[in-house]
mmCIF file of N, CA and C in Angstrom:
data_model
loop_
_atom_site.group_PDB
_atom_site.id
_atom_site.type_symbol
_atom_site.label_atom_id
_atom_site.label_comp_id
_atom_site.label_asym_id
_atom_site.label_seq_id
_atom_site.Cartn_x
_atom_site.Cartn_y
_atom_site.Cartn_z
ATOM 1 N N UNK A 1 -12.348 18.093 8.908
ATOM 2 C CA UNK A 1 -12.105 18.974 10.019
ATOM 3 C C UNK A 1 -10.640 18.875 10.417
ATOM 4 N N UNK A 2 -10.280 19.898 10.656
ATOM 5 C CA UNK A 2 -8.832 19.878 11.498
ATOM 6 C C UNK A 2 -8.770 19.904 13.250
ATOM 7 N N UNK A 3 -8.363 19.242 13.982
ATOM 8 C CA UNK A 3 -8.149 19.225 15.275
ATOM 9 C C UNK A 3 -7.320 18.971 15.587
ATOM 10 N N UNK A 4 -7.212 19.547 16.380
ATOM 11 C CA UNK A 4 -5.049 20.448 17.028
ATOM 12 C C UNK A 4 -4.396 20.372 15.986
ATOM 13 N N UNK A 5 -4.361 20.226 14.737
ATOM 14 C CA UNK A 5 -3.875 20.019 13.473
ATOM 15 C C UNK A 5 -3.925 19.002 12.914
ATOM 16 N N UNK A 6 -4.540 17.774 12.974
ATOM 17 C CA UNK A 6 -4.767 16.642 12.363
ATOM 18 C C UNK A 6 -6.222 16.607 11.995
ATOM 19 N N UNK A 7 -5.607 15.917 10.763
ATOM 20 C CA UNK A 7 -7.275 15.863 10.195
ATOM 21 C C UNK A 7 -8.216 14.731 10.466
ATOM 22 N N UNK A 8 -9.429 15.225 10.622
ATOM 23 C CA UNK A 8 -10.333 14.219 11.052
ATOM 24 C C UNK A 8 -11.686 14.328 10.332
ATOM 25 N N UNK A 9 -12.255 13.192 10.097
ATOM 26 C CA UNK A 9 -13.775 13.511 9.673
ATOM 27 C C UNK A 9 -15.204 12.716 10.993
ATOM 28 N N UNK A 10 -16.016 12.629 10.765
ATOM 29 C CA UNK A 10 -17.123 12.434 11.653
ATOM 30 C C UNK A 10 -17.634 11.198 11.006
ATOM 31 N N UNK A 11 -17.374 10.471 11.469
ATOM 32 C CA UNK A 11 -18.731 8.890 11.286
ATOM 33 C C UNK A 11 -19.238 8.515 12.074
ATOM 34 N N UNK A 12 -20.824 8.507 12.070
ATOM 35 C CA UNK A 12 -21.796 7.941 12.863
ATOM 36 C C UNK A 12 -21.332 8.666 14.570
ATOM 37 N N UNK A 13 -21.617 9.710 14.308
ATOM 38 C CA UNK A 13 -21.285 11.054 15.070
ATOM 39 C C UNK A 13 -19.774 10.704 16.463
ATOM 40 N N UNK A 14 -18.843 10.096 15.440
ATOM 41 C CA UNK A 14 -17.657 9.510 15.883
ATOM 42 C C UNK A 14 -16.955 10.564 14.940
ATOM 43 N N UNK A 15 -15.502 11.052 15.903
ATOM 44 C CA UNK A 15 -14.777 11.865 15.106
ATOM 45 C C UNK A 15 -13.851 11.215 15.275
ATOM 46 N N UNK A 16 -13.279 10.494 13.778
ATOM 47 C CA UNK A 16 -12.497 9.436 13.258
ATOM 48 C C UNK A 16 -11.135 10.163 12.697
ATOM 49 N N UNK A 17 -10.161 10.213 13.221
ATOM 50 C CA UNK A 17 -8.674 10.355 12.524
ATOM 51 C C UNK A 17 -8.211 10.082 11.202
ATOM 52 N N UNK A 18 -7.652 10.834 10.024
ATOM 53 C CA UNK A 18 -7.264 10.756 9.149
ATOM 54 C C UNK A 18 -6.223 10.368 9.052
ATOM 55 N N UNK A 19 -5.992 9.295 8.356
ATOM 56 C CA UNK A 19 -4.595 8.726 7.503
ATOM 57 C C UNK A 19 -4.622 9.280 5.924
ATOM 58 N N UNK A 20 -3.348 9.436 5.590
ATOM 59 C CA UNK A 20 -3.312 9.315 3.734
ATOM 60 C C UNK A 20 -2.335 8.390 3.491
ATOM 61 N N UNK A 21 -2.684 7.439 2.936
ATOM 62 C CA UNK A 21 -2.302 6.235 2.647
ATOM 63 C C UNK A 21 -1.074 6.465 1.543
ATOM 64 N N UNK A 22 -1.266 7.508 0.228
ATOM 65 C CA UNK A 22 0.057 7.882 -0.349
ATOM 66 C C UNK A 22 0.877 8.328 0.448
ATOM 67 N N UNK A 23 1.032 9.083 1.641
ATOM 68 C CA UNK A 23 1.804 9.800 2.493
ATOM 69 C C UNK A 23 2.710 8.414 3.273
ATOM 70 N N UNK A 24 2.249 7.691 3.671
ATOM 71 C CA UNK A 24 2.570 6.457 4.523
ATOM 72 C C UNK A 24 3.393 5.923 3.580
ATOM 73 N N UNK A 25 3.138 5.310 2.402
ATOM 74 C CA UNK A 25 3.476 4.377 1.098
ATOM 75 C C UNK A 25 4.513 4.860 0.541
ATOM 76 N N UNK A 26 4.971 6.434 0.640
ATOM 77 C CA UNK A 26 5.942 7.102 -0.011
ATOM 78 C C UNK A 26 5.693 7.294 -1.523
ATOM 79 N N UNK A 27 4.551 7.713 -1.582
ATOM 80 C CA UNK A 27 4.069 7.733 -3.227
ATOM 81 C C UNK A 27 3.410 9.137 -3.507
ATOM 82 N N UNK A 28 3.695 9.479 -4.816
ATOM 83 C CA UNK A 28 3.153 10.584 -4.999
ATOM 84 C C UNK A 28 1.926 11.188 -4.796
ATOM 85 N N UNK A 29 2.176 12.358 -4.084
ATOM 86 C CA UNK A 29 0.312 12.764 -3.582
ATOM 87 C C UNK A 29 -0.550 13.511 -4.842
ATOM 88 N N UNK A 30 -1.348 13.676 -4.628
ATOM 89 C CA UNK A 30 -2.264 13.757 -5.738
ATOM 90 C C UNK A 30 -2.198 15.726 -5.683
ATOM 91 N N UNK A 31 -2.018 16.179 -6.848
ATOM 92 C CA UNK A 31 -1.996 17.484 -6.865
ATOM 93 C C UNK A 31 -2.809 18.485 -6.181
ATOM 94 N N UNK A 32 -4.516 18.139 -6.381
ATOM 95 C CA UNK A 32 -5.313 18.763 -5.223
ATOM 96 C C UNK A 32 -5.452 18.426 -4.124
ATOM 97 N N UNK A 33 -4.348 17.816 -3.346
ATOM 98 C CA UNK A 33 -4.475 17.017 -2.203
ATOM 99 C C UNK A 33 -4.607 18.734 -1.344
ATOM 100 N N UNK A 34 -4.318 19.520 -1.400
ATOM 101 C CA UNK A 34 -4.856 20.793 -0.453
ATOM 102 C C UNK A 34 -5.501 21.572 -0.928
ATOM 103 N N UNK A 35 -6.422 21.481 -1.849
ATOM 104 C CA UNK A 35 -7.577 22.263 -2.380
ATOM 105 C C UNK A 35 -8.451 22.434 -1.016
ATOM 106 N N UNK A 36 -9.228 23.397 -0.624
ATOM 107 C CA UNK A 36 -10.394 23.063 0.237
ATOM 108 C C UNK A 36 -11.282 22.581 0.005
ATOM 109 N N UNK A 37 -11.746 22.387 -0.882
ATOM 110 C CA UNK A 37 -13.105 21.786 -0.781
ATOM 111 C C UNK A 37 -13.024 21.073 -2.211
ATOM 112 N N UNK A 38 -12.783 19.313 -2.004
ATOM 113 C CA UNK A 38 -12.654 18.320 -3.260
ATOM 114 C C UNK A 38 -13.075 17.168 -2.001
ATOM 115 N N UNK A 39 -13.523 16.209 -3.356
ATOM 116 C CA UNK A 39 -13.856 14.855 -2.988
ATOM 117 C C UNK A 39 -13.006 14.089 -2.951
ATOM 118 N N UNK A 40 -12.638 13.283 -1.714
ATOM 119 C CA UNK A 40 -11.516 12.190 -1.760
ATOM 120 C C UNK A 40 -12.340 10.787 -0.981
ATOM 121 N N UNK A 41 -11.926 9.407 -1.331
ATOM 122 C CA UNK A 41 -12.286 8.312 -1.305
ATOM 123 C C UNK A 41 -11.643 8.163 0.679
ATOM 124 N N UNK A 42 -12.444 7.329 1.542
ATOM 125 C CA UNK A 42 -12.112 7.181 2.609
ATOM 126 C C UNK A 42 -12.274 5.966 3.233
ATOM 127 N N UNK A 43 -11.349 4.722 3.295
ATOM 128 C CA UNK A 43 -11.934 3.625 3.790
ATOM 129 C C UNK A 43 -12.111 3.574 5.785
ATOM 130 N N UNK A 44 -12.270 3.063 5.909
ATOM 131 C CA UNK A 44 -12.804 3.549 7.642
ATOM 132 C C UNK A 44 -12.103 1.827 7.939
ATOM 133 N N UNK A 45 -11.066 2.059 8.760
ATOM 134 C CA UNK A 45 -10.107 0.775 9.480
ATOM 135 C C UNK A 45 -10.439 0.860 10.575
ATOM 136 N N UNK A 46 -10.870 -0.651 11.240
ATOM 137 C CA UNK A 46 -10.932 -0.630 12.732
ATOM 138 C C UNK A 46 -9.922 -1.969 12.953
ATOM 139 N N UNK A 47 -8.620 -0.998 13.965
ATOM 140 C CA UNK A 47 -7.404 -1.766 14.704
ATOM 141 C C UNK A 47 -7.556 -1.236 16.410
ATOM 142 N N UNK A 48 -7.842 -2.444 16.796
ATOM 143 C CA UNK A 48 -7.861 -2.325 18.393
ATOM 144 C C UNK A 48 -8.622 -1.628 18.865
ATOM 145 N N UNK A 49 -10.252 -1.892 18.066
ATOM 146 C CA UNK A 49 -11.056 -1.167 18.574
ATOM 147 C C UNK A 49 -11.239 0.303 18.358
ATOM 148 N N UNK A 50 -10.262 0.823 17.594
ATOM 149 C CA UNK A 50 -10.235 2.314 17.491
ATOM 150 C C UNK A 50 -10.078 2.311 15.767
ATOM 151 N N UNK A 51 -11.348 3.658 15.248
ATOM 152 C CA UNK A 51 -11.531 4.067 14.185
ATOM 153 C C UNK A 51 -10.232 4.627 13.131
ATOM 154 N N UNK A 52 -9.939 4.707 12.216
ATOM 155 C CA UNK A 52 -9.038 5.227 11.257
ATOM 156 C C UNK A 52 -9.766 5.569 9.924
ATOM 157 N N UNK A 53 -9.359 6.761 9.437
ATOM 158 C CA UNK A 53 -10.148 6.562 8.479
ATOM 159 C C UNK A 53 -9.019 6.966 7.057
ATOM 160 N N UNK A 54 -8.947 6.140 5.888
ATOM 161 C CA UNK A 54 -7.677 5.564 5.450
ATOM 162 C C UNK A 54 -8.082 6.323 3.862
ATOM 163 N N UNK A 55 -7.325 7.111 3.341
ATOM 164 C CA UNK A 55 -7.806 8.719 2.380
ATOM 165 C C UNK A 55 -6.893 7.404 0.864
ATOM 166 N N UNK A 56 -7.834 7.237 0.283
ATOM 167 C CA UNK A 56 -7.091 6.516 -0.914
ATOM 168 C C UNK A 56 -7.058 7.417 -2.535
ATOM 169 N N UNK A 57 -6.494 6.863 -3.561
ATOM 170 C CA UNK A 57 -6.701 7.703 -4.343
ATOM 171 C C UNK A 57 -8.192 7.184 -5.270
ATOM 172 N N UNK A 58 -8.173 5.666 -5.176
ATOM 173 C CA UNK A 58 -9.628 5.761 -5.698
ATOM 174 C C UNK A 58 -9.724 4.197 -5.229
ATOM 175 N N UNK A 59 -11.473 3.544 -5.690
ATOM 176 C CA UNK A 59 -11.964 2.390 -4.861
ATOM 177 C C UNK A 59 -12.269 1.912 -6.492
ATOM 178 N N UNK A 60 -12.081 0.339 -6.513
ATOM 179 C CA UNK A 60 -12.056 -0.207 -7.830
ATOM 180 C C UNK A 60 -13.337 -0.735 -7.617
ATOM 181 N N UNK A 61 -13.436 -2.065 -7.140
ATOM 182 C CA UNK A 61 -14.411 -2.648 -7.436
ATOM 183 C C UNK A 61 -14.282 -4.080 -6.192
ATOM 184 N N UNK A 62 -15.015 -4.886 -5.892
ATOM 185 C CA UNK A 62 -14.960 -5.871 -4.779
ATOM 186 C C UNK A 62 -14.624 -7.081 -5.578
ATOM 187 N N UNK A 63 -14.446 -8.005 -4.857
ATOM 188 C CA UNK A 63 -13.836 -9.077 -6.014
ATOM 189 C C UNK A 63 -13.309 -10.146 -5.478
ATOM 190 N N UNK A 64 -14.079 -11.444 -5.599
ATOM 191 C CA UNK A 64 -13.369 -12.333 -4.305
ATOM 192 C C UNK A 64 -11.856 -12.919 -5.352
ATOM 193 N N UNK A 65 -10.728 -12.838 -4.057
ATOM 194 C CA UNK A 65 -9.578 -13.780 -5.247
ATOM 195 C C UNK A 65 -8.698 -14.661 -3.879
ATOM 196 N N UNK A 66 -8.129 -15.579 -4.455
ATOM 197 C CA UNK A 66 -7.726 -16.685 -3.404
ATOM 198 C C UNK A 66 -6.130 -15.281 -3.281
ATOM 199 N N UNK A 67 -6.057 -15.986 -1.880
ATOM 200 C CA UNK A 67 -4.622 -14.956 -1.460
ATOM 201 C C UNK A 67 -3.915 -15.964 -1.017
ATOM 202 N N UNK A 68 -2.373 -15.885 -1.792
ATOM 203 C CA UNK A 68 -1.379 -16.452 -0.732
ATOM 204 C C UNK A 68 -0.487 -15.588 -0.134
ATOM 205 N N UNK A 69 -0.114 -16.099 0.991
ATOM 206 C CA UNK A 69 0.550 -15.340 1.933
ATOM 207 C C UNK A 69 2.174 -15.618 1.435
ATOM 208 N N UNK A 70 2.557 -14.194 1.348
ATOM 209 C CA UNK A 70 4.196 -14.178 1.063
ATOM 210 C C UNK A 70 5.409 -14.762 1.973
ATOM 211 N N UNK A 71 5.994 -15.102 1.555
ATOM 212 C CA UNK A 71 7.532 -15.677 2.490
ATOM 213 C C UNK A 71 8.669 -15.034 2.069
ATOM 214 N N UNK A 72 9.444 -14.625 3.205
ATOM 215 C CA UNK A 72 10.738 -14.338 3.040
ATOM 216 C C UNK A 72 10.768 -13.016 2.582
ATOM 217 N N UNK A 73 9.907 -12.056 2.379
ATOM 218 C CA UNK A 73 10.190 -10.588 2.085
ATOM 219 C C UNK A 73 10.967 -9.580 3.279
ATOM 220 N N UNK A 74 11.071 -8.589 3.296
ATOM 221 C CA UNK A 74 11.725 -7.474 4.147
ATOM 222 C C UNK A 74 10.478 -6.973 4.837
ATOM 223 N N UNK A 75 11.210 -6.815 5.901
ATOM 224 C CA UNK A 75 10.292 -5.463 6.760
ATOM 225 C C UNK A 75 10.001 -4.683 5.991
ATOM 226 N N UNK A 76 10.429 -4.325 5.218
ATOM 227 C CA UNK A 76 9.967 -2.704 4.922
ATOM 228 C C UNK A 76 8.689 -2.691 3.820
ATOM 229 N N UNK A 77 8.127 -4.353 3.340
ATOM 230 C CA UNK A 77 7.338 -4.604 2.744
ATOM 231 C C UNK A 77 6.002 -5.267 3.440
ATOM 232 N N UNK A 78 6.015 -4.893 4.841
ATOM 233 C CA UNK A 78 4.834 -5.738 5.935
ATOM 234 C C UNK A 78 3.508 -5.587 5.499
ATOM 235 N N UNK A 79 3.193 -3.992 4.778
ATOM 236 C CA UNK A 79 2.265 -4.082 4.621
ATOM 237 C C UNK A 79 1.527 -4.626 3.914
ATOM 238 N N UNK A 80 2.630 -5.095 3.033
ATOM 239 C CA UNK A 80 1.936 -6.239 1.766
ATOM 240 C C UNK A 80 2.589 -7.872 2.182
ATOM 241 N N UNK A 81 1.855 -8.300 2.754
ATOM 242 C CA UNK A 81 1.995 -9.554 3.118
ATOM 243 C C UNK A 81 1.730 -10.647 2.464
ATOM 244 N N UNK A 82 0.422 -10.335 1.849
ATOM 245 C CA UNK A 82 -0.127 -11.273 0.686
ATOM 246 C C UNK A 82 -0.122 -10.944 -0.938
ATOM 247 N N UNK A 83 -0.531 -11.821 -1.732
ATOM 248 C CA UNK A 83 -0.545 -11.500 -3.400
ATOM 249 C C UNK A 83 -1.447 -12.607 -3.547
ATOM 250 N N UNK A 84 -2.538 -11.890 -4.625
ATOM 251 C CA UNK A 84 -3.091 -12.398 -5.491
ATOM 252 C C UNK A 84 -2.849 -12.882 -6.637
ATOM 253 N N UNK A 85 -3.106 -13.770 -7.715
ATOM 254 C CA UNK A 85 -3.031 -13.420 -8.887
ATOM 255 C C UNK A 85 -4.608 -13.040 -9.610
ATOM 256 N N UNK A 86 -4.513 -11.826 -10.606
ATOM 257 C CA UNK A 86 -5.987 -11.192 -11.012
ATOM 258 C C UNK A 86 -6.407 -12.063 -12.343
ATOM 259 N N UNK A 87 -7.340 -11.820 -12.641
ATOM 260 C CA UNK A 87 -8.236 -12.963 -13.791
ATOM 261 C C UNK A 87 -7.257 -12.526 -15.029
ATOM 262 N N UNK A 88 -7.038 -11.355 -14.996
ATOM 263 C CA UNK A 88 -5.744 -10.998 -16.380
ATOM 264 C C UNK A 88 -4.292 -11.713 -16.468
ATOM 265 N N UNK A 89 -4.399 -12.345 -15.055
ATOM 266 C CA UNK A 89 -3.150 -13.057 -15.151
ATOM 267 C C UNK A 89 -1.946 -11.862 -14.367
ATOM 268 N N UNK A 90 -2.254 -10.804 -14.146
ATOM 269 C CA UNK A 90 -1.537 -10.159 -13.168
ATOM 270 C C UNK A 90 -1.259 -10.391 -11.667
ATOM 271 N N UNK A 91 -0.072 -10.011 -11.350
ATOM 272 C CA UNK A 91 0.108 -10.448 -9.857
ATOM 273 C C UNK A 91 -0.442 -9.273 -8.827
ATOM 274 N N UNK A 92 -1.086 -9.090 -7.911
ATOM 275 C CA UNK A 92 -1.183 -8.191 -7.270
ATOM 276 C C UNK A 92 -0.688 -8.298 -5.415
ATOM 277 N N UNK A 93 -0.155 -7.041 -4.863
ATOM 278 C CA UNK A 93 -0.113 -7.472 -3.763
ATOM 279 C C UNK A 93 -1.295 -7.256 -3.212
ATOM 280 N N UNK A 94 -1.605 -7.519 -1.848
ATOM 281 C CA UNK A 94 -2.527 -7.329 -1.312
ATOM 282 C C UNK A 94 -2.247 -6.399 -0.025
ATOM 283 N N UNK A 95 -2.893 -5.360 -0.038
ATOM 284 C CA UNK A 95 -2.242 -4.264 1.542
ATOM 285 C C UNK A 95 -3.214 -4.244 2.654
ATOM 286 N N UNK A 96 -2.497 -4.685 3.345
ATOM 287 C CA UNK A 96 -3.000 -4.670 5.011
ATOM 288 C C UNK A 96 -3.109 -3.313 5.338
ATOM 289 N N UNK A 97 -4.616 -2.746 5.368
ATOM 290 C CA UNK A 97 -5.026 -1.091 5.802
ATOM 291 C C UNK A 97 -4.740 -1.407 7.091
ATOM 292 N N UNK A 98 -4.784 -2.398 8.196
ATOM 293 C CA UNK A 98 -4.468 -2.098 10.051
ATOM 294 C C UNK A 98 -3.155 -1.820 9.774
ATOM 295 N N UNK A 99 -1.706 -2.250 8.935
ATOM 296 C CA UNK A 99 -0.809 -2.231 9.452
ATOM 297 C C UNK A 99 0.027 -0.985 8.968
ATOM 298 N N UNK A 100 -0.965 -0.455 7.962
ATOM 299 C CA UNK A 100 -0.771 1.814 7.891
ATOM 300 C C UNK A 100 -0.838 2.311 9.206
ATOM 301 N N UNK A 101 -2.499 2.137 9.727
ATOM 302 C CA UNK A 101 -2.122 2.931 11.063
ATOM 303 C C UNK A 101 -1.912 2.115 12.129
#
């Protein structure tokens, strides 16, 4: 739904605010990102009590992994605070969805 021009969807008859998480990240948006009518992935963030609902490009899989917390990076990298390393031996960061919206 659009309201006053922002997009929103309905959960649990709550009308929850849209984020797009490529838009925030500075990353390329996905070509049908303005099709009307397509399926997009939506994680639902609760910061301070208030709903967000966080438009990703896709959902992998759950997965417990030990996290350490980063030192000494830039502001402009807050949202990734932590890194994993994955069973492949890859490093991953880890992104804080409260600190998008």
């Amino acid at each position: 739904k659009n309201v006053h021009g922002k997009e929103m969807i309905t959960v649990r008859d709550k009308v929850v605010p849209i984020i797009r998480a490529a838009k925030i990240l500075q990353l390329q948006q996905p070509e049908n990102e303005n099709a009307e009518h397509h399926e997009v992935n939506i994680v639902v963030v609760d910061k301070g009590g208030k709903s967000y609902g966080l438009i990703v490009d896709s959902l992998e899989r759950e997965q417990e992994v030990v996290i350490k917390r980063l030192t000494g990076i830039s502001s402009s990298l807050d949202s990734f605070s932590d890194a994993t390393i994955l069973p492949d031996g890859k490093v991953a960061l880890i992104l804080e969805p409260s600190m998008l919206v």
